[in-house]
Amino acid sequence: MYTSSEENYLKAILKLSRKGDSPVTTGALAAEMQTTAPSVTDMLRRLAEKQLATYEKYYGVQLTEEGVRIATALVRRHRLWEVFLTEKLGFLWDEVHDMAEQLEHVQHPELIERLDAFLGHPRFDPHGDPIPDAQGRWPERQRQPLSNVEVGGQAVVVGVDDHSTAFLQYLDRLGIGLGVHIAVLERVEYDHSLCVRLVEQGRDLTLSDKAARSLFVELL
Amino acid sequence: MYTSSEENYLKAILKLSRKGDSPVTTGALAAEMQTTAPSVTDMLRRLAEKQLATYEKYYGVQLTEEGVRIATALVRRHRLWEVFLTEKLGFLWDEVHDMAEQLEHVQHPELIERLDAFLGHPRFDPHGDPIPDAQGRWPERQRQPLSNVEVGGQAVVVGVDDHSTAFLQYLDRLGIGLGVHIAVLERVEYDHSLCVRLVEQGRDLTLSDKAARSLFVELL
DNA sequence: TTTATTTTTTAGAAACAACTAAAAATAGAT
DNA sequence: ATCTATTTTTAGTTGTTTCTAAAAAATAAA
């Protein structure tokens, strides 16, 4: 129906507009897609032509209802494949993105619903990101950065804001992953770094402010 | 590394040359790929350029060692995905081809070996076709068309020569699938049709010569 | 062996997706 | 308000992959 390239743009536009930047600018899209502004302009024209987005020159782009529908389905596919790769094939959370990026473009009316059932209808992916359901509805969860938690507070890791390999592998080395129980022991005023205890492992460690802001938790 | 289109041509050339038609002609490839002769000529030049095939004008094309390696890996991926789709997601043997056709192009150094292990290292796909191993070796099995079996002989279905939806669904309706035990009761001289008994189901039926020649069996 | 038929290749064009360089429009600063 | 700097678009190319129509080569037939 649509090319992989078109689908990738739709997904990027959805991502940026859900982050709050609406309408999405050519420059922001070029950065997100790691390409040049002229390439973006070309594609926006094609997407508008196909009624997947409304595009106003020198202003920006917004997805149409159909555009949102397609982009949401892509996010659903991407995240379900990520669950498959980690849960069934044993890949780590920092290894699955590129594969899912390819798998999400496989077209078939029933495939993804079968996969969803096979995986037990997961609501969140290996990074804690929500998986839209078949109707495009997003599961909600009240999460916040670990950096917001008061000293003395306790929380469970439910997601990451930074999906980079470097950060994810750093967390692995620290023993931090989804579901890990954290108690905040102390906040250093000087650089806002946090001393925390990993409750199950009984281990204490210090997290930089940058790291603490990139970790999402649910309060206990 | 290579485009999906290039990969599809490599696979088609391997298929035709394994069938015995070597070198593979432009026309045969055009028919196999459902495209035109000029498109094939263009692609053969590109494949030769990239050292994946040796191409001689007005003569035909043959895969190089590297071409065979890539094409064999593609067949491996295609068939392993077909096993996944039937065994894990519950698709029927006539539904999986198009999905596997897309999934086989997903590039990742470890993915397919993980999938292979997850599936228990299957040696044959849902149609009974052999799955090359990671080194490109093909499992062998002494199979023959059901039409060759003597009256009074017994055999087990291990494959099909015709992968069309129409034939596969026809077999489903008859209760014939891989592993089904068949006893040949009678051969009608007039049109070479076969009267057979499905041993487990205790049911008798008549197969046309065309159908019997498209069913591969292993003698008991 | 010459002619006719079929097959294959070349030539030219279109759609897609990307780029660089240059022009135009917007936004910001004095 | 004008000038400057940034952002965005336009114009022109390149590389893929496909196609149709025409030319060339190989094969088959008389």
Short mmCIF file of N, CA and C in Angstrom, two decimals, chain B residues 26-92:
data_model
loop_
_atom_site.label_atom_id
_atom_site.label_comp_id
_atom_site.label_asym_id
_atom_site.label_seq_id
_atom_site.Cartn_x
_atom_site.Cartn_y
_atom_site.Cartn_z
N THR B 26 17.02 -15.45 -19.85
CA THR B 26 16.28 -14.23 -19.54
C THR B 26 14.78 -14.49 -19.51
N GLY B 27 14.31 -15.22 -20.50
CA GLY B 27 12.88 -15.49 -20.59
C GLY B 27 12.36 -16.29 -19.42
N ALA B 28 13.09 -17.32 -19.02
CA ALA B 28 12.68 -18.14 -17.89
C ALA B 28 12.61 -17.31 -16.62
N LEU B 29 13.58 -16.44 -16.45
CA LEU B 29 13.59 -15.57 -15.27
C LEU B 29 12.43 -14.58 -15.30
N ALA B 30 12.16 -14.02 -16.48
CA ALA B 30 11.05 -13.08 -16.61
C ALA B 30 9.75 -13.76 -16.20
N ALA B 31 9.57 -15.02 -16.65
CA ALA B 31 8.36 -15.76 -16.31
C ALA B 31 8.31 -16.01 -14.80
N GLU B 32 9.43 -16.47 -14.23
CA GLU B 32 9.49 -16.80 -12.80
C GLU B 32 9.22 -15.56 -11.94
N MET B 33 9.76 -14.41 -12.36
CA MET B 33 9.63 -13.19 -11.56
C MET B 33 8.38 -12.40 -11.93
N GLN B 34 7.63 -12.88 -12.91
CA GLN B 34 6.44 -12.16 -13.37
C GLN B 34 6.78 -10.72 -13.77
N THR B 35 7.82 -10.60 -14.61
CA THR B 35 8.19 -9.27 -15.08
C THR B 35 8.57 -9.39 -16.55
N THR B 36 9.17 -8.34 -17.11
CA THR B 36 9.47 -8.33 -18.55
C THR B 36 10.95 -8.65 -18.78
N ALA B 37 11.26 -9.06 -19.99
CA ALA B 37 12.63 -9.41 -20.34
C ALA B 37 13.61 -8.23 -20.16
N PRO B 38 13.25 -7.01 -20.56
CA PRO B 38 14.20 -5.90 -20.36
C PRO B 38 14.55 -5.66 -18.89
N SER B 39 13.57 -5.82 -18.02
CA SER B 39 13.85 -5.65 -16.60
C SER B 39 14.86 -6.69 -16.14
N VAL B 40 14.70 -7.90 -16.63
CA VAL B 40 15.61 -8.98 -16.27
C VAL B 40 17.03 -8.66 -16.77
N THR B 41 17.13 -8.26 -18.03
CA THR B 41 18.44 -7.93 -18.60
C THR B 41 19.16 -6.88 -17.74
N ASP B 42 18.42 -5.83 -17.39
CA ASP B 42 19.00 -4.78 -16.54
C ASP B 42 19.56 -5.37 -15.25
N MET B 43 18.73 -6.17 -14.60
CA MET B 43 19.14 -6.70 -13.31
C MET B 43 20.32 -7.65 -13.44
N LEU B 44 20.35 -8.45 -14.49
CA LEU B 44 21.46 -9.39 -14.67
C LEU B 44 22.78 -8.64 -14.82
N ARG B 45 22.70 -7.50 -15.50
CA ARG B 45 23.91 -6.69 -15.62
C ARG B 45 24.38 -6.22 -14.25
N ARG B 46 23.40 -5.79 -13.43
CA ARG B 46 23.77 -5.32 -12.08
C ARG B 46 24.35 -6.45 -11.24
N LEU B 47 23.74 -7.62 -11.32
CA LEU B 47 24.22 -8.75 -10.51
C LEU B 47 25.63 -9.17 -10.96
N ALA B 48 25.87 -9.13 -12.28
CA ALA B 48 27.20 -9.47 -12.78
C ALA B 48 28.21 -8.42 -12.32
N GLU B 49 27.80 -7.17 -12.41
CA GLU B 49 28.61 -6.05 -11.93
C GLU B 49 29.08 -6.26 -10.49
N LYS B 50 28.15 -6.78 -9.67
CA LYS B 50 28.45 -6.98 -8.25
C LYS B 50 29.04 -8.36 -7.96
N GLN B 51 29.40 -9.08 -9.03
CA GLN B 51 30.07 -10.38 -8.87
C GLN B 51 29.19 -11.44 -8.22
N LEU B 52 27.88 -11.27 -8.34
CA LEU B 52 26.98 -12.27 -7.76
C LEU B 52 26.59 -13.31 -8.80
N ALA B 53 26.83 -12.98 -10.08
CA ALA B 53 26.48 -13.90 -11.16
C ALA B 53 27.40 -13.64 -12.35
N THR B 54 27.54 -14.67 -13.18
CA THR B 54 28.24 -14.46 -14.45
C THR B 54 27.16 -14.45 -15.53
N TYR B 55 27.20 -13.39 -16.33
CA TYR B 55 26.14 -13.18 -17.30
C TYR B 55 26.76 -13.02 -18.68
N GLU B 56 26.28 -13.85 -19.60
CA GLU B 56 26.77 -13.76 -20.97
C GLU B 56 25.59 -13.43 -21.87
N LYS B 57 25.72 -12.37 -22.62
CA LYS B 57 24.62 -11.91 -23.47
C LYS B 57 24.13 -13.00 -24.42
N TYR B 58 22.84 -13.06 -24.56
CA TYR B 58 22.17 -14.02 -25.47
C TYR B 58 22.42 -15.47 -25.07
N TYR B 59 23.02 -15.69 -23.91
CA TYR B 59 23.30 -17.06 -23.48
C TYR B 59 22.56 -17.37 -22.18
N GLY B 60 22.87 -16.63 -21.13
CA GLY B 60 22.18 -16.87 -19.87
C GLY B 60 23.01 -16.46 -18.68
N VAL B 61 22.54 -16.81 -17.50
CA VAL B 61 23.16 -16.37 -16.25
C VAL B 61 23.40 -17.56 -15.33
N GLN B 62 24.49 -17.49 -14.58
CA GLN B 62 24.81 -18.49 -13.56
C GLN B 62 25.30 -17.77 -12.32
N LEU B 63 24.90 -18.26 -11.15
CA LEU B 63 25.33 -17.62 -9.91
C LEU B 63 26.80 -17.92 -9.63
N THR B 64 27.49 -16.94 -9.08
CA THR B 64 28.84 -17.19 -8.57
C THR B 64 28.70 -17.87 -7.20
N GLU B 65 29.84 -18.24 -6.61
CA GLU B 65 29.81 -18.86 -5.30
C GLU B 65 29.10 -17.93 -4.30
N GLU B 66 29.46 -16.66 -4.37
CA GLU B 66 28.84 -15.68 -3.47
C GLU B 66 27.33 -15.57 -3.75
N GLY B 67 26.96 -15.60 -5.02
CA GLY B 67 25.54 -15.54 -5.37
C GLY B 67 24.78 -16.73 -4.81
N VAL B 68 25.38 -17.90 -4.92
CA VAL B 68 24.74 -19.11 -4.38
C VAL B 68 24.60 -18.99 -2.87
N ARG B 69 25.65 -18.48 -2.23
CA ARG B 69 25.63 -18.34 -0.78
C ARG B 69 24.47 -17.45 -0.32
N ILE B 70 24.33 -16.31 -1.00
CA ILE B 70 23.27 -15.37 -0.61
C ILE B 70 21.89 -15.95 -0.91
N ALA B 71 21.74 -16.54 -2.08
CA ALA B 71 20.43 -17.09 -2.46
C ALA B 71 20.04 -18.23 -1.53
N THR B 72 21.00 -19.06 -1.16
CA THR B 72 20.71 -20.18 -0.26
C THR B 72 20.29 -19.66 1.11
N ALA B 73 20.97 -18.62 1.58
CA ALA B 73 20.61 -18.01 2.87
C ALA B 73 19.18 -17.48 2.82
N LEU B 74 18.79 -16.95 1.66
CA LEU B 74 17.43 -16.43 1.51
C LEU B 74 16.40 -17.54 1.58
N VAL B 75 16.70 -18.65 0.93
CA VAL B 75 15.78 -19.79 0.97
C VAL B 75 15.65 -20.27 2.42
N ARG B 76 16.80 -20.31 3.11
CA ARG B 76 16.79 -20.70 4.52
C ARG B 76 15.88 -19.79 5.35
N ARG B 77 16.06 -18.48 5.15
CA ARG B 77 15.24 -17.53 5.91
C ARG B 77 13.76 -17.69 5.58
N HIS B 78 13.47 -17.77 4.27
CA HIS B 78 12.08 -17.90 3.83
C HIS B 78 11.41 -19.10 4.50
N ARG B 79 12.08 -20.21 4.47
CA ARG B 79 11.45 -21.45 4.96
C ARG B 79 11.37 -21.49 6.48
N LEU B 80 12.37 -20.91 7.15
CA LEU B 80 12.29 -20.85 8.62
C LEU B 80 11.13 -19.95 9.05
N TRP B 81 10.96 -18.82 8.37
CA TRP B 81 9.82 -17.95 8.70
C TRP B 81 8.51 -18.68 8.44
N GLU B 82 8.46 -19.49 7.38
CA GLU B 82 7.23 -20.24 7.10
C GLU B 82 6.93 -21.21 8.24
N VAL B 83 7.98 -21.83 8.77
CA VAL B 83 7.77 -22.73 9.91
C VAL B 83 7.24 -21.93 11.10
N PHE B 84 7.83 -20.77 11.34
CA PHE B 84 7.36 -19.92 12.45
C PHE B 84 5.88 -19.58 12.29
N LEU B 85 5.53 -19.16 11.10
CA LEU B 85 4.15 -18.70 10.86
C LEU B 85 3.14 -19.82 11.05
N THR B 86 3.49 -21.03 10.66
CA THR B 86 2.54 -22.13 10.83
C THR B 86 2.59 -22.71 12.25
N GLU B 87 3.80 -22.99 12.73
CA GLU B 87 3.94 -23.67 14.02
C GLU B 87 3.57 -22.77 15.20
N LYS B 88 3.98 -21.50 15.12
CA LYS B 88 3.80 -20.61 16.27
C LYS B 88 2.59 -19.70 16.16
N LEU B 89 2.31 -19.24 14.94
CA LEU B 89 1.18 -18.31 14.80
C LEU B 89 -0.08 -18.98 14.24
N GLY B 90 0.02 -20.26 13.90
CA GLY B 90 -1.19 -20.98 13.50
C GLY B 90 -1.70 -20.71 12.10
N PHE B 91 -0.88 -20.17 11.23
CA PHE B 91 -1.32 -19.99 9.84
C PHE B 91 -1.33 -21.34 9.13
N LEU B 92 -2.11 -21.42 8.05
CA LEU B 92 -2.17 -22.65 7.25
C LEU B 92 -1.10 -22.61 6.17
#
